[in-house]
CSV table of C-alpha atoms in Angstrom, one decimal:
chain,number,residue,atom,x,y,z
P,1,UNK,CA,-2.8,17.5,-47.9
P,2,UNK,CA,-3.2,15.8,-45.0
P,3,UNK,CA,-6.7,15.7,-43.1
P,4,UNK,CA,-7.5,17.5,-39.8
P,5,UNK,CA,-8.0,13.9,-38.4
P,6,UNK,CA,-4.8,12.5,-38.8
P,7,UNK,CA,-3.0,15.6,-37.7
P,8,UNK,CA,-4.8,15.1,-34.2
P,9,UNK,CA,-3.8,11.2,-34.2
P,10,UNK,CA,-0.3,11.9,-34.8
P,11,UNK,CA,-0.8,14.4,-32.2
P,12,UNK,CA,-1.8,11.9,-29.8
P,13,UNK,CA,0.5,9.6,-30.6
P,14,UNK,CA,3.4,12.2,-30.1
P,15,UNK,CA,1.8,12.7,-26.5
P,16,UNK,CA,1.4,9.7,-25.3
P,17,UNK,CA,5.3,8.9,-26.4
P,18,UNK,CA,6.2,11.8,-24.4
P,19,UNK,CA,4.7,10.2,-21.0
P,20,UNK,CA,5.7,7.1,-21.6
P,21,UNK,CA,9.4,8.8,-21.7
P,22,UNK,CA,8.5,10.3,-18.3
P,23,UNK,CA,8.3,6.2,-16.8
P,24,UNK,CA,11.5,5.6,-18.0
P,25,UNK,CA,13.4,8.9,-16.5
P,26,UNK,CA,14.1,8.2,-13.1
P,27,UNK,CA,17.2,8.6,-10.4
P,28,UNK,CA,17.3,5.2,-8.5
P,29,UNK,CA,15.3,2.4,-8.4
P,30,UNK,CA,13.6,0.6,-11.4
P,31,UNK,CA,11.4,1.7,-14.2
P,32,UNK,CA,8.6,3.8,-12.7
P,33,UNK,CA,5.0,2.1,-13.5
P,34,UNK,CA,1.4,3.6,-14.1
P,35,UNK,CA,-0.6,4.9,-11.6
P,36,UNK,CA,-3.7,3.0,-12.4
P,37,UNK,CA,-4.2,-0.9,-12.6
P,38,UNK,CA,-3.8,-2.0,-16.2
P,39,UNK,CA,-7.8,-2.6,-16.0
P,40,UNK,CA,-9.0,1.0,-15.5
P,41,UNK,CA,-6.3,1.9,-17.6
P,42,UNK,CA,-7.8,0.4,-21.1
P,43,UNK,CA,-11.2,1.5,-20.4
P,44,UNK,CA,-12.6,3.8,-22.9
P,45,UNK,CA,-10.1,3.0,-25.2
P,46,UNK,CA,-11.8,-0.1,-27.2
P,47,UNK,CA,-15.3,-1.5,-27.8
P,48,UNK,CA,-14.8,-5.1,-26.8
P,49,UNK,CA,-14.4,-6.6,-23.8
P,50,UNK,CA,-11.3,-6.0,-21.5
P,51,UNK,CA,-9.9,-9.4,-20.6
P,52,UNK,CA,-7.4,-9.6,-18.0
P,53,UNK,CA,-6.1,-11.8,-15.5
P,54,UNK,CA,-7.2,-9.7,-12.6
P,55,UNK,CA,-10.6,-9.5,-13.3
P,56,UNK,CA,-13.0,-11.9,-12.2
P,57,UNK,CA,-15.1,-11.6,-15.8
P,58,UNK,CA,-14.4,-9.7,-18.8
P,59,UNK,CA,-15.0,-5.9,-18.6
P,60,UNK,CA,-17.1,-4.0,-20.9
P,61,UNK,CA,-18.9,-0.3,-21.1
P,62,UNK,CA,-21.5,-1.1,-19.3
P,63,UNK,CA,-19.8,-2.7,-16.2
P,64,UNK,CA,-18.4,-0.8,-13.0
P,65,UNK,CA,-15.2,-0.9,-12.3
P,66,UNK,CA,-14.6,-1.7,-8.3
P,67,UNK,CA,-11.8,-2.9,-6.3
P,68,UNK,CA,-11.4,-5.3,-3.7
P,69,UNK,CA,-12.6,-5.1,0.1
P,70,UNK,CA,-12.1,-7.8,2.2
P,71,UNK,CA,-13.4,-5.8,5.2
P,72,UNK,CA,-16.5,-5.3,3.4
P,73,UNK,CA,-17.6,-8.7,1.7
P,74,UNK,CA,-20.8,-8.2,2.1
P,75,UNK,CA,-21.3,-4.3,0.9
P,76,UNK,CA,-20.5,-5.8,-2.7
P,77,UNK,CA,-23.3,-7.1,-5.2
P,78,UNK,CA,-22.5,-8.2,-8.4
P,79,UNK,CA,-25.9,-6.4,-9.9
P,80,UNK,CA,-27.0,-3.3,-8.7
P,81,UNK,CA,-29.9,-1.3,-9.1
P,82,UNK,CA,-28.6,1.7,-9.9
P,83,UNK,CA,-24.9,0.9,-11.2
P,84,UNK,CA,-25.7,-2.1,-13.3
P,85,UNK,CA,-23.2,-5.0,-13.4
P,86,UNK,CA,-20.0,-4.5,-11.0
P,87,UNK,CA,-16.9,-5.9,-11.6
P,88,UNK,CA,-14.0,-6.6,-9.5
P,89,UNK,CA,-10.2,-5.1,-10.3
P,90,UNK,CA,-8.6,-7.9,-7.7
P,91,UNK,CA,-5.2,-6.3,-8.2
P,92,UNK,CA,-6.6,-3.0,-6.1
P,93,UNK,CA,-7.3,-3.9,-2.4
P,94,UNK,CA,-9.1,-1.1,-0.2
P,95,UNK,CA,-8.7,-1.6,3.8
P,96,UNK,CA,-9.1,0.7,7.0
P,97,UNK,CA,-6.0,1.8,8.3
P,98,UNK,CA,-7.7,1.0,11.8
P,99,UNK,CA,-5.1,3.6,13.8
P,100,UNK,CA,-7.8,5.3,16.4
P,101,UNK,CA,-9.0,4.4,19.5
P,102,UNK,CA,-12.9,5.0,20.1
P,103,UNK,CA,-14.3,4.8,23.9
P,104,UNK,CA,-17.7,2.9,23.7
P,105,UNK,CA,-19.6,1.9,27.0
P,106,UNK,CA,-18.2,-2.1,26.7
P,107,UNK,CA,-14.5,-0.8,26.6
P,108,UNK,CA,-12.3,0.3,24.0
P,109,UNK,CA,-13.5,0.5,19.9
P,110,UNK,CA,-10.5,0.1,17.4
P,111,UNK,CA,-11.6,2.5,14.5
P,112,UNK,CA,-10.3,3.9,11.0
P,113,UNK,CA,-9.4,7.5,10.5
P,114,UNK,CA,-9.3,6.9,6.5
P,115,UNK,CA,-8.8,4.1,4.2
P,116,UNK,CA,-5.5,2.6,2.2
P,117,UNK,CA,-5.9,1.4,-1.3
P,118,UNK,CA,-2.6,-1.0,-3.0
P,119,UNK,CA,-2.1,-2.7,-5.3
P,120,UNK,CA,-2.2,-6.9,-5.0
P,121,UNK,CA,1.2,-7.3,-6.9
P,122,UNK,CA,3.0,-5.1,-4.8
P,123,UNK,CA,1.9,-6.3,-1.8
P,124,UNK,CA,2.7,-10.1,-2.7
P,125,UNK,CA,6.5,-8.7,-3.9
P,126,UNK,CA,6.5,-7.2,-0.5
P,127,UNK,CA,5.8,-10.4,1.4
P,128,UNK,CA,8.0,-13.0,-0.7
P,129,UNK,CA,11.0,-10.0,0.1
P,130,UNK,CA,10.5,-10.3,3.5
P,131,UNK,CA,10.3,-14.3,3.5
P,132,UNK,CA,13.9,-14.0,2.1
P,133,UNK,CA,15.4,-12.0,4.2
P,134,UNK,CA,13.8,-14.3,7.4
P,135,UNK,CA,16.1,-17.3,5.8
P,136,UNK,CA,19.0,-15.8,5.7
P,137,UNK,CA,19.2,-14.1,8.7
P,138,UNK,CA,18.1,-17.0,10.6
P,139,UNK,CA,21.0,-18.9,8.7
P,140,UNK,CA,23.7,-17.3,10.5
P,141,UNK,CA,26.3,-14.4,10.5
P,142,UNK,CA,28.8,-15.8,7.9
P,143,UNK,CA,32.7,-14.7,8.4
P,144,UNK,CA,31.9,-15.5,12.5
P,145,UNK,CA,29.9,-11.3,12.6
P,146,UNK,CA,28.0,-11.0,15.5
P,147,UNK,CA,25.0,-9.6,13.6
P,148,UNK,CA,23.4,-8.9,10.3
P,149,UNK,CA,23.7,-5.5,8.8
P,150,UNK,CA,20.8,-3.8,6.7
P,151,UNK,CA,23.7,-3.4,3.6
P,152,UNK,CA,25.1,-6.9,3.9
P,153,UNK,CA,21.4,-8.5,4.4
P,154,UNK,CA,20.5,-6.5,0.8
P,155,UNK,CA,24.2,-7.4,-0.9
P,156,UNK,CA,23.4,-11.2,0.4
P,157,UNK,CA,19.3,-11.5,-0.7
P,158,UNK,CA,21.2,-9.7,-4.3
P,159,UNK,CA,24.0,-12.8,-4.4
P,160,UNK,CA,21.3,-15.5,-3.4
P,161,UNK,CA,18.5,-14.1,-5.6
P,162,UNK,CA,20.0,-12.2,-8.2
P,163,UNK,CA,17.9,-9.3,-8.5
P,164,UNK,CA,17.9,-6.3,-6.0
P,165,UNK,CA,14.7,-6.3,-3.6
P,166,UNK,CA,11.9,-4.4,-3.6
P,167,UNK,CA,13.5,-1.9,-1.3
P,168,UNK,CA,15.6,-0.9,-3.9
P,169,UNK,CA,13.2,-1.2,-7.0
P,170,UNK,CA,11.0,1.0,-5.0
P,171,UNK,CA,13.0,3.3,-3.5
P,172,UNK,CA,12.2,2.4,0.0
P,173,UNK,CA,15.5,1.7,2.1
P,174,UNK,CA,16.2,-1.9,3.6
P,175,UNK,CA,16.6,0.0,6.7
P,176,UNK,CA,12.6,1.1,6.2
P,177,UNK,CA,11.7,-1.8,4.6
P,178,UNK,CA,12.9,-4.0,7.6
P,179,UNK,CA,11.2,-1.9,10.0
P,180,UNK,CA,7.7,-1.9,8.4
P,181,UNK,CA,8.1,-5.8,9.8
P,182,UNK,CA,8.4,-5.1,13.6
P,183,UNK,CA,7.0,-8.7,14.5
P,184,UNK,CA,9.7,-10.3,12.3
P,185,UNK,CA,12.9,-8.3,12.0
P,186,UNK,CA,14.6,-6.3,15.1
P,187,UNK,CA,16.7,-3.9,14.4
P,188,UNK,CA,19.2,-2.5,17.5
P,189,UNK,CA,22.0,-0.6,17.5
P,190,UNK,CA,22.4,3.3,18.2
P,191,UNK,CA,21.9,4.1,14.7
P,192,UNK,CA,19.8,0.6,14.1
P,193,UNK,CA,22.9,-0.7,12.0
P,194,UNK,CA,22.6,-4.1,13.0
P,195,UNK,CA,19.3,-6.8,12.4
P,196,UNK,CA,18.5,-10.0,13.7
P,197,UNK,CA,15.0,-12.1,14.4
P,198,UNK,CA,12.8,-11.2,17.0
P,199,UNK,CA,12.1,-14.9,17.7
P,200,UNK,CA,15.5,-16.6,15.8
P,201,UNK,CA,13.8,-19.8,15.9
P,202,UNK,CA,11.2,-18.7,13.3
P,203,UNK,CA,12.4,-18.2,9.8
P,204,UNK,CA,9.2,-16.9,8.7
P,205,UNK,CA,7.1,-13.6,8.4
P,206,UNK,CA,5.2,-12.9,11.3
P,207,UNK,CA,3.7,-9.8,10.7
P,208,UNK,CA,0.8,-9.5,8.3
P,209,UNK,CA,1.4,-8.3,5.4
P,210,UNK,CA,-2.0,-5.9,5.3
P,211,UNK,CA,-0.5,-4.0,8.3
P,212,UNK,CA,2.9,-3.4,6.2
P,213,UNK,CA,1.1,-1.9,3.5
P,214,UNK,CA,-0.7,0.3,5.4
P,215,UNK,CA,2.4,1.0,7.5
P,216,UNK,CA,4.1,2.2,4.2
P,217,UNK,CA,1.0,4.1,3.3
P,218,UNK,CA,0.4,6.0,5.9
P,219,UNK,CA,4.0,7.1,6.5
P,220,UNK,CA,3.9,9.3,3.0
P,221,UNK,CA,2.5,11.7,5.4
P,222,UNK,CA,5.5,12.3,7.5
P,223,UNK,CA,8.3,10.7,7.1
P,224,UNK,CA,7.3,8.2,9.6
P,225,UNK,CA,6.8,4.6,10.4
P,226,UNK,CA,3.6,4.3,12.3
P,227,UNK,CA,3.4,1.2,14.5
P,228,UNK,CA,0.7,1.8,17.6
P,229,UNK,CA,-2.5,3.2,17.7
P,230,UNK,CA,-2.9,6.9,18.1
P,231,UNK,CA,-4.9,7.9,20.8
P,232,UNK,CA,-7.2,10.2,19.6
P,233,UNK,CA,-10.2,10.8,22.3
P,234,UNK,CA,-10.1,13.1,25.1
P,235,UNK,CA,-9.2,12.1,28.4
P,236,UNK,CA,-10.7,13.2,31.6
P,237,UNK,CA,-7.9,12.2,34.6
P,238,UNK,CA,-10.6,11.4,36.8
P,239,UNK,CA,-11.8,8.7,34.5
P,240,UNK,CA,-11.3,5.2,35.4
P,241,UNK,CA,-10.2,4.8,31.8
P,242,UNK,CA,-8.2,6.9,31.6
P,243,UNK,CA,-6.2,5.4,35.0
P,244,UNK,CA,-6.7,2.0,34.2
P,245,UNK,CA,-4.9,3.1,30.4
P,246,UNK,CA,-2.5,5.4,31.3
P,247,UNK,CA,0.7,3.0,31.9
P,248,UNK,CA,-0.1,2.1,27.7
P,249,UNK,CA,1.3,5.4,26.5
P,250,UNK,CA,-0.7,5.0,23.3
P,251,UNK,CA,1.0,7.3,20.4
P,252,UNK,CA,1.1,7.3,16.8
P,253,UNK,CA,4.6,5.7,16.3
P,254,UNK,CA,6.7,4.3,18.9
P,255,UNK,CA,10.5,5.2,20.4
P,256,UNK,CA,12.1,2.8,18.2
P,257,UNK,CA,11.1,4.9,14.7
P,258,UNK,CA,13.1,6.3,12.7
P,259,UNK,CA,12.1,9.2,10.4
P,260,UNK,CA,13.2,9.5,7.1
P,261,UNK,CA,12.2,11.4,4.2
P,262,UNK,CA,12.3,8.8,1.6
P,263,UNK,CA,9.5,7.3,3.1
P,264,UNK,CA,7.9,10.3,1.6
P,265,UNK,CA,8.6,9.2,-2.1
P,266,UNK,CA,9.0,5.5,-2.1
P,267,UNK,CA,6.8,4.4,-5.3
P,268,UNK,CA,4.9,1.2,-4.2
P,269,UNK,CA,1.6,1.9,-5.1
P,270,UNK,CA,-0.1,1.9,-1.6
P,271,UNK,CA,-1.5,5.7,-0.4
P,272,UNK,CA,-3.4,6.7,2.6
P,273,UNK,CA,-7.3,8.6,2.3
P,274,UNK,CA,-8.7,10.7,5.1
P,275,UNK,CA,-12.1,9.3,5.5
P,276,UNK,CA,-13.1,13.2,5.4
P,277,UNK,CA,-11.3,13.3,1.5
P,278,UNK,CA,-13.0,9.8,0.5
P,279,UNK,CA,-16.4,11.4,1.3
P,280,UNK,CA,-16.3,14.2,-0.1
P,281,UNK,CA,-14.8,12.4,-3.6
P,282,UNK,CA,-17.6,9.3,-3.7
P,283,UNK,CA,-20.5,12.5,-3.4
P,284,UNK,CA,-18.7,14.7,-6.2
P,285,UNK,CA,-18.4,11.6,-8.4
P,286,UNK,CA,-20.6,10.0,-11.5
P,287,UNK,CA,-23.3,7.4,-10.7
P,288,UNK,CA,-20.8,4.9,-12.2
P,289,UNK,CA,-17.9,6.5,-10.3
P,290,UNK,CA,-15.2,4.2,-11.5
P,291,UNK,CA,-12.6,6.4,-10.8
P,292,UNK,CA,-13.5,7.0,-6.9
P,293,UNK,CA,-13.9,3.3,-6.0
P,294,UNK,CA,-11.1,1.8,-8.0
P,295,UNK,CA,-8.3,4.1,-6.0
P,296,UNK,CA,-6.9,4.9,-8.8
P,297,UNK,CA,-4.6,7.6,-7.2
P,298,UNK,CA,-2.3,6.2,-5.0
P,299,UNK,CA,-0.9,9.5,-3.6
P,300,UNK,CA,1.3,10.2,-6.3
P,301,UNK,CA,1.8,10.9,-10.3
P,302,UNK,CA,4.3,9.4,-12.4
């Protein structure tokens, strides 16, 4: 007769089979990936030290877990007083979405309604993408076309590269993904079926790719690609601000976006936090509060 023990191991074991099933079910797209960074993922599961190329030292019990924030370098200490020895998770980058417009005394105050967390990786796969798709279109139409079309762009980058881009693998759309980079690509048409370079003598990417991450974050809230800053202070129309501003038209996406639900459910691991939601989750959480700094939810479940 078997022991108690073993029938909860086997247990486990048939559960976590069962979720790792769940990555590997999936409509389009490649494999679906974990939530978490693989560092937060193996704590509490051994007694040694965690050792992975994302950390900046090895990661044990009685270290913090923390991601990056290049915003804030100097809110970080590597010994605190009250949350011991902090480590950094450099494949989780925290950032203000910086989408408000604040009126201050000196002029105009660019503010943050919330935060974004991604993930590093992503955002680097997301960047050498986009350099690719810069060289070819700036290489010319081939069969003497006038322009570029979103499908042919993504059935060229698969015939130069070999691999299907991180539109695909993420479920995002070339058509989004190409309009995340506003700076780079320009997409006209009636229906924005053709492409080109907004300067066709660059063949790189201008935008940065910060702002396309948080573009992609923040449009899992409606659909939408977000590309000026949202006016969010009232206006009196006596105010000389308000006539010296009013030819800007501020608004939280421009003319030239298109909405799309997909948006919605692309799987790059970038999410959007009300600064009212991170509040209220950093004064619920544990002194060591691994879980609320690291961003560990990303908007979604797999």
């Amino acid at each position: 007769m078997r022991r108690p023990v073993d029938l909860d191991f086997e247990a486990e074991e048939l559960r976590n089979q069962r979720l790792q099933q769940v990555l590997a079910e999936r409509a389009t797209g490649g494999p679906n990936e974990q939530v978490r960074s693989k560092a937060s993922r193996l704590r509490n599961t051994r007694s040694c030290a965690i050792l992975d190329s994302t950390l900046e030292e090895p990661l044990t019990y009685y270290k913090s877990l923390e991601p990056v924030k290049p915003h804030w370098p100097h809110l970080w200490r590597r010994l605190h007083l009250n949350e011991g020895i902090r480590v950094r998770d450099m494949d989780t980058v925290v950032v203000p979405s910086k989408d408000q417009l604040a009126k201050t005394k000196k002029g105009m105050l660019r503010t943050s309604s919330g935060t974004v967390t991604y993930s590093s990786t992503h955002a680097t796969k997301v960047e050498l993408d986009a350099q690719v798709l810069a060289r070819i279109c700036g290489d010319g139409v081939p069969g003497g076309g006038h322009a570029w079309t979103p499908p042919r762009l993504a059935v060229e980058f698969q015939t130069r590269t070999g691999r299907p881009g991180v539109w695909a693998h993420y479920d995002i759309g070339i058509t989004s993904f190409l309009l995340v980079f506003p700076k780079t690509f320009d997409l006209f048409g009636p229906q924005k079926q053709f492409v080109r370079l907004h300067r066709s003598n660059c063949l790189t990417v201008l935008d940065n790719v910060e702002d396309a991450m948080v573009r992609l974050a923040m449009c899992r809230q409606d659909g939408q690609i977000h590309y000026n800053i949202s006016d969010k202070f009232y206006q009196d129309p006596n105010d000389k601000w308000a006539q010296q501003l009013g030819d800007f038209n501020f608004a939280e996406a421009s003319p030239k976006a298109m909405k799309s639900s997909n948006l919605r459910r692309h799987r790059l691991k970038a999410a959007y936090i009300h600064s009212a939601t991170t509040l209220t989750a950093q004064r619920t959480a544990s002194p060591m509060h691994a879980r609320a700094l690291t961003g560990l939810t990303f908007g979604f479940e797999t």
